[in-house]
XYZ file of C-alpha atoms in Angstrom:
362
model
C 27.907 13.906 -22.154
C 27.828 11.179 -24.774
C 24.401 9.711 -25.643
C 23.706 6.172 -24.649
C 21.335 3.793 -26.427
C 20.047 0.239 -26.190
C 22.444 -1.097 -28.806
C 25.481 0.180 -26.911
C 24.180 -1.289 -23.660
C 23.520 -4.684 -25.222
C 27.086 -4.629 -26.733
C 28.525 -3.851 -23.282
C 26.559 -6.674 -21.716
C 27.800 -9.067 -24.455
C 31.427 -8.019 -23.666
C 30.999 -8.263 -19.901
C 32.939 -10.893 -18.034
C 32.833 -11.788 -14.327
C 35.987 -12.074 -12.295
C 35.865 -15.816 -13.130
C 35.639 -15.066 -16.872
C 31.984 -15.999 -17.304
C 29.819 -14.002 -19.691
C 26.105 -13.363 -19.916
C 24.193 -15.377 -22.501
C 22.065 -13.235 -24.844
C 19.019 -15.308 -23.968
C 19.389 -14.263 -20.340
C 18.729 -10.542 -21.174
C 15.018 -10.042 -20.786
C 14.910 -6.299 -21.559
C 17.008 -3.147 -21.822
C 15.686 0.364 -21.467
C 17.607 3.632 -21.785
C 16.526 7.202 -21.398
C 18.425 10.410 -20.728
C 21.444 8.565 -19.356
C 19.467 6.119 -17.215
C 19.836 2.425 -17.963
C 17.595 -0.388 -16.690
C 18.321 -4.040 -17.482
C 16.303 -7.092 -16.548
C 17.979 -10.509 -16.520
C 16.026 -13.763 -16.478
C 17.215 -15.826 -13.540
C 15.560 -18.858 -11.959
C 14.472 -18.148 -8.390
C 16.769 -20.916 -7.031
C 19.824 -19.276 -8.744
C 19.146 -15.658 -7.732
C 21.401 -15.625 -4.622
C 24.285 -17.332 -6.488
C 24.001 -14.821 -9.349
C 23.798 -11.768 -7.084
C 27.618 -10.996 -7.344
C 27.334 -11.081 -11.097
C 24.333 -8.724 -10.965
C 26.193 -6.228 -8.834
C 29.333 -6.405 -11.077
C 27.314 -5.891 -14.271
C 25.482 -2.944 -12.657
C 28.761 -1.290 -11.766
C 30.191 -2.027 -15.267
C 27.168 -0.407 -16.963
C 27.321 2.572 -14.664
C 30.876 3.184 -15.796
C 29.884 3.600 -19.478
C 30.287 7.145 -20.885
C 26.931 8.887 -20.926
C 25.364 6.741 -18.163
C 24.101 8.652 -15.087
C 22.648 5.637 -13.311
C 22.364 1.931 -14.095
C 20.023 -0.603 -12.527
C 20.133 -4.416 -13.106
C 17.290 -6.493 -11.744
C 16.395 -10.203 -11.903
C 13.137 -11.285 -13.374
C 11.680 -14.822 -13.410
C 11.981 -16.789 -16.719
C 8.835 -16.766 -18.805
C 6.744 -19.838 -18.180
C 5.185 -21.793 -20.987
C 1.556 -21.005 -21.760
C -0.562 -22.882 -19.186
C -3.001 -25.490 -20.246
C -6.693 -24.591 -19.627
C -6.946 -26.491 -16.380
C -3.625 -25.178 -15.075
C -4.633 -21.660 -16.165
C -7.853 -21.882 -14.211
C -5.952 -22.909 -11.054
C -3.481 -20.071 -11.611
C -6.313 -17.540 -11.662
C -7.652 -18.601 -8.292
C -7.177 -15.607 -5.904
C -5.195 -15.912 -2.735
C -2.096 -17.699 -4.040
C 0.177 -14.913 -2.786
C 0.786 -13.432 0.712
C -1.098 -16.282 2.357
C 0.702 -15.428 5.650
C -1.212 -12.094 5.879
C -4.452 -11.900 7.764
C -6.019 -8.980 5.855
C -4.765 -7.215 2.764
C -5.972 -3.603 2.352
C -5.567 -1.722 -0.945
C -5.271 2.071 -0.650
C -6.310 3.546 -3.953
C -7.407 6.649 -5.767
C -8.894 7.361 -9.181
C -6.310 10.043 -9.847
C -2.855 11.180 -8.580
C -2.236 14.194 -6.380
C -4.787 13.476 -3.721
C -2.299 12.362 -1.049
C -2.926 8.621 -1.373
C 0.622 7.583 -0.377
C 0.488 9.912 2.644
C -2.736 8.323 3.745
C -1.398 4.788 3.110
C 1.757 5.392 5.161
C 0.016 7.007 8.072
C -2.773 4.452 8.024
C -0.237 1.614 8.291
C 1.614 3.411 11.138
C -1.640 4.151 13.015
C -2.720 0.482 12.650
C 0.733 -0.589 14.058
C 0.295 1.689 16.961
C -2.989 -0.051 17.713
C -0.982 -3.204 18.249
C -1.288 -4.912 14.863
C 1.490 -6.516 12.962
C 1.539 -4.431 9.814
C 3.233 -4.631 6.441
C 3.430 -1.880 3.810
C 3.958 -2.666 0.193
C 4.525 0.118 -2.348
C 2.780 -1.115 -5.511
C 3.406 2.161 -7.318
C 6.375 1.005 -9.453
C 6.546 4.211 -11.492
C 6.352 6.596 -8.579
C 7.707 4.875 -5.444
C 7.583 7.308 -2.547
C 7.712 5.025 0.518
C 11.488 5.227 1.135
C 11.335 8.971 1.386
C 8.191 9.031 3.479
C 9.540 6.400 5.888
C 12.961 7.894 6.050
C 14.599 4.645 4.977
C 17.840 4.541 2.925
C 19.958 1.739 1.493
C 19.059 -1.587 -0.054
C 17.383 -4.343 1.909
C 19.407 -7.267 3.169
C 19.077 -10.743 1.730
C 17.903 -13.837 3.607
C 18.764 -16.672 1.264
C 17.294 -15.642 -2.074
C 14.689 -13.254 -0.656
C 14.790 -9.594 0.336
C 14.250 -8.789 4.010
C 11.587 -6.069 4.448
C 12.749 -2.775 5.786
C 11.740 -2.067 9.389
C 10.500 1.494 10.146
C 7.947 3.013 12.511
C 6.675 -0.372 13.582
C 6.151 -1.575 10.005
C 7.660 -4.146 7.657
C 7.877 -2.378 4.340
C 9.260 -2.768 0.848
C 9.251 -0.672 -2.294
C 10.987 -0.746 -5.678
C 12.530 2.479 -4.418
C 14.489 0.366 -1.923
C 16.360 -1.404 -4.691
C 16.895 1.371 -7.203
C 18.316 4.837 -6.865
C 15.836 7.506 -5.837
C 16.103 9.512 -9.099
C 15.970 6.430 -11.334
C 13.024 6.597 -13.807
C 11.340 3.181 -14.238
C 11.044 3.277 -18.040
C 9.173 -0.049 -18.185
C 6.339 -1.372 -20.191
C 3.331 -3.077 -18.524
C 4.699 -6.712 -18.347
C 7.935 -5.599 -16.631
C 5.949 -3.552 -14.081
C 3.786 -6.602 -13.218
C 6.887 -8.769 -13.016
C 8.432 -6.349 -10.526
C 5.282 -6.209 -8.478
C 5.057 -9.987 -8.390
C 8.648 -10.120 -7.131
C 7.845 -7.655 -4.346
C 5.188 -10.159 -3.179
C 6.999 -13.482 -3.800
C 10.705 -12.680 -3.394
C 10.429 -10.799 -0.137
C 10.595 -12.641 3.234
C 7.273 -11.293 4.531
C 6.610 -12.551 8.073
C 3.227 -13.409 9.596
C 1.179 -10.176 9.528
C -2.225 -9.093 10.750
C -2.600 -6.428 8.034
C -0.852 -5.632 4.749
C -1.409 -2.128 3.387
C -0.858 -1.839 -0.399
C -0.102 1.648 -1.712
C -1.551 1.328 -5.247
C -0.729 3.544 -8.214
C -3.503 5.919 -9.235
C -6.007 4.780 -11.784
C -7.811 1.547 -12.688
C -5.340 -0.450 -14.760
C -3.235 -3.621 -14.927
C -1.768 -3.368 -11.396
C -5.265 -3.130 -9.750
C -6.632 -5.990 -11.810
C -3.596 -8.200 -11.168
C -3.838 -7.668 -7.425
C -7.588 -8.379 -7.409
C -6.799 -11.573 -9.399
C -3.940 -12.863 -7.297
C -4.681 -11.730 -3.765
C -7.460 -12.163 -1.247
C -8.134 -8.461 -0.810
C -10.053 -7.794 2.365
C -11.086 -4.425 0.964
C -10.151 -1.146 -0.566
C -9.745 2.292 0.892
C -10.490 5.098 -1.545
C -8.681 8.437 -1.054
C -10.176 11.618 -2.515
C -10.161 15.345 -1.961
C -13.517 17.112 -1.614
C -13.520 18.766 -4.982
C -15.799 17.488 -7.731
C -13.077 16.553 -10.260
C -11.420 14.308 -7.658
C -14.730 12.742 -6.637
C -15.484 11.931 -10.275
C -12.294 9.803 -10.375
C -13.009 8.278 -6.944
C -16.292 7.035 -8.351
C -14.434 5.280 -11.078
C -12.175 3.626 -8.494
C -15.130 2.412 -6.459
C -16.783 1.096 -9.583
C -13.661 -0.845 -10.598
C -13.322 -2.540 -7.218
C -17.022 -3.431 -7.234
C -16.605 -5.016 -10.676
C -13.909 -7.319 -9.326
C -15.904 -7.938 -6.156
C -13.532 -6.302 -3.739
C -15.368 -4.758 -0.723
C -15.041 -1.005 -0.227
C -13.906 -0.417 3.247
C -14.634 3.276 2.848
C -13.656 6.687 1.635
C -11.115 9.112 3.157
C -11.535 12.807 2.499
C -7.953 14.170 2.384
C -7.069 17.849 2.408
C -10.568 18.295 3.815
C -10.039 21.880 5.099
C -7.311 24.360 6.021
C -7.007 26.459 9.226
C -4.655 29.391 9.149
C -2.021 28.750 11.830
C -1.826 32.508 12.574
C -5.464 33.665 12.737
C -7.308 30.305 12.943
C -9.552 31.231 9.976
C -10.839 28.135 8.287
C -10.710 27.905 4.476
C -12.196 25.091 2.394
C -9.601 25.276 -0.351
C -10.901 22.187 -2.255
C -14.436 22.426 -0.856
C -15.560 20.364 2.109
C -17.754 17.373 2.761
C -17.843 16.222 -0.865
C -16.314 12.835 -0.142
C -18.573 12.192 2.783
C -21.641 13.088 0.677
C -20.360 10.864 -2.119
C -19.811 7.949 0.295
C -23.398 8.301 1.481
C -24.707 8.431 -2.054
C -22.811 5.334 -3.110
C -23.602 3.441 0.067
C -20.086 2.986 1.339
C -18.594 3.917 4.741
C -17.036 7.373 5.262
C -13.732 6.698 7.199
C -12.939 10.234 8.128
C -11.564 13.687 7.048
C -7.876 14.603 7.191
C -7.195 18.347 7.251
C -4.672 20.130 5.000
C -1.853 20.878 7.450
C 1.807 21.864 6.913
C 3.044 19.363 9.549
C 1.676 16.432 7.383
C 3.762 17.607 4.461
C 6.774 18.406 6.593
C 6.829 15.029 8.317
C 6.274 13.202 5.094
C 9.235 14.945 3.473
C 11.349 14.361 6.588
C 10.553 10.565 6.682
C 8.833 10.895 10.075
C 5.096 10.070 9.462
C 2.946 12.286 11.640
C 0.961 9.301 12.925
C 4.232 8.219 14.621
C 6.082 11.433 15.276
C 3.069 13.461 16.574
C 0.200 10.993 17.276
C -1.589 13.470 19.607
C -1.624 16.258 17.018
C -4.755 17.110 15.086
C -3.495 15.217 12.037
C -2.244 12.280 14.121
C -5.673 11.968 15.699
C -7.352 12.124 12.247
C -5.198 9.261 10.961
C -5.824 7.238 14.145
C -9.542 7.617 13.614
C -9.262 6.443 9.993
C -7.239 3.395 11.211
C -9.865 2.601 13.823
C -12.628 2.746 11.217
C -10.636 0.484 8.845
C -9.885 -2.058 11.607
C -13.577 -2.106 12.415
C -14.384 -2.752 8.738
C -11.904 -5.603 8.688
C -13.426 -7.185 11.777
C -16.765 -7.284 10.018
C -15.613 -8.251 6.465
C -13.799 -11.399 5.366
C -11.487 -11.645 2.321
C -13.266 -11.333 -0.944
C -12.789 -13.678 -3.865
C -12.973 -11.815 -7.144
C -13.929 -13.213 -10.527
C -11.368 -14.996 -12.629
C -9.638 -12.206 -14.548
C -7.268 -13.022 -17.438
C -4.946 -10.190 -18.363
C -3.940 -10.486 -21.994
């Protein structure tokens, strides 16, 4: 297979013509990324022109996908870069709560490290809250590793309502992920500003309805995405997911510390993969230890939301796109997630949205 590079892609874009004979100005191309046959292009398009330019976007995507050496091509719209704000305007722009104002409570599900089952907890927490009668949204903020489409069992791209995406409906939720607009195997080879741009679009260019709760599935760590959300949203609180083992708890402490620094309440800690019971003999094994997250929550003075056991059905239903909180709510795992949701809902009833400090990301 022939190698593909940025120069070749830019030349192809320069030669591209729509059915009407229109080309794409060089200044419209915000970025081009190529890696191992994967191509990602971002075009700067004003919000008001996005719907009109959608046929052009699809045609260019198909044209790039036809290039020799290209396994998958993705073309996305990004907002034009605004001029640097004046001090007063900048101060106003930093005021939290300017996005998702139609949502009653925004809950961030986070972890200090990957591999602790954060997305599994986020999906099943959202489903369990919906089963309790709440209007729930689920936003996948993990741009590099979007897993919600697979875990919700949703396929295909969202429909458009005017110039906005319509959230996918699944298991009583309104959900959206970057994985709903790119192919599942596409690697998001993007630098930080493009990731933040994409995340902002998932909040501003999606037709989110009135919601009681929005669950945000954050990427692991304590970086730009977490700071941006603390800056621009009224976060009602954060749920920290950890396994019982010491190395996971160490990273969970960092996550709690980060949210405290930006004055976001900690709704509590969930101990995932808390214990394992053999399905044949019933013998219990604490593979990652047990009780570490609960002890850490007590030490740090934050609520302990519950323990979720390590069970094969949780993995099986996640892979199958049938979250266990919906497909088997009376199972041991289903009851565990329901208990976590009840504890989170109780924390939301007693905690109002927090306003963090003004954070400027350079």
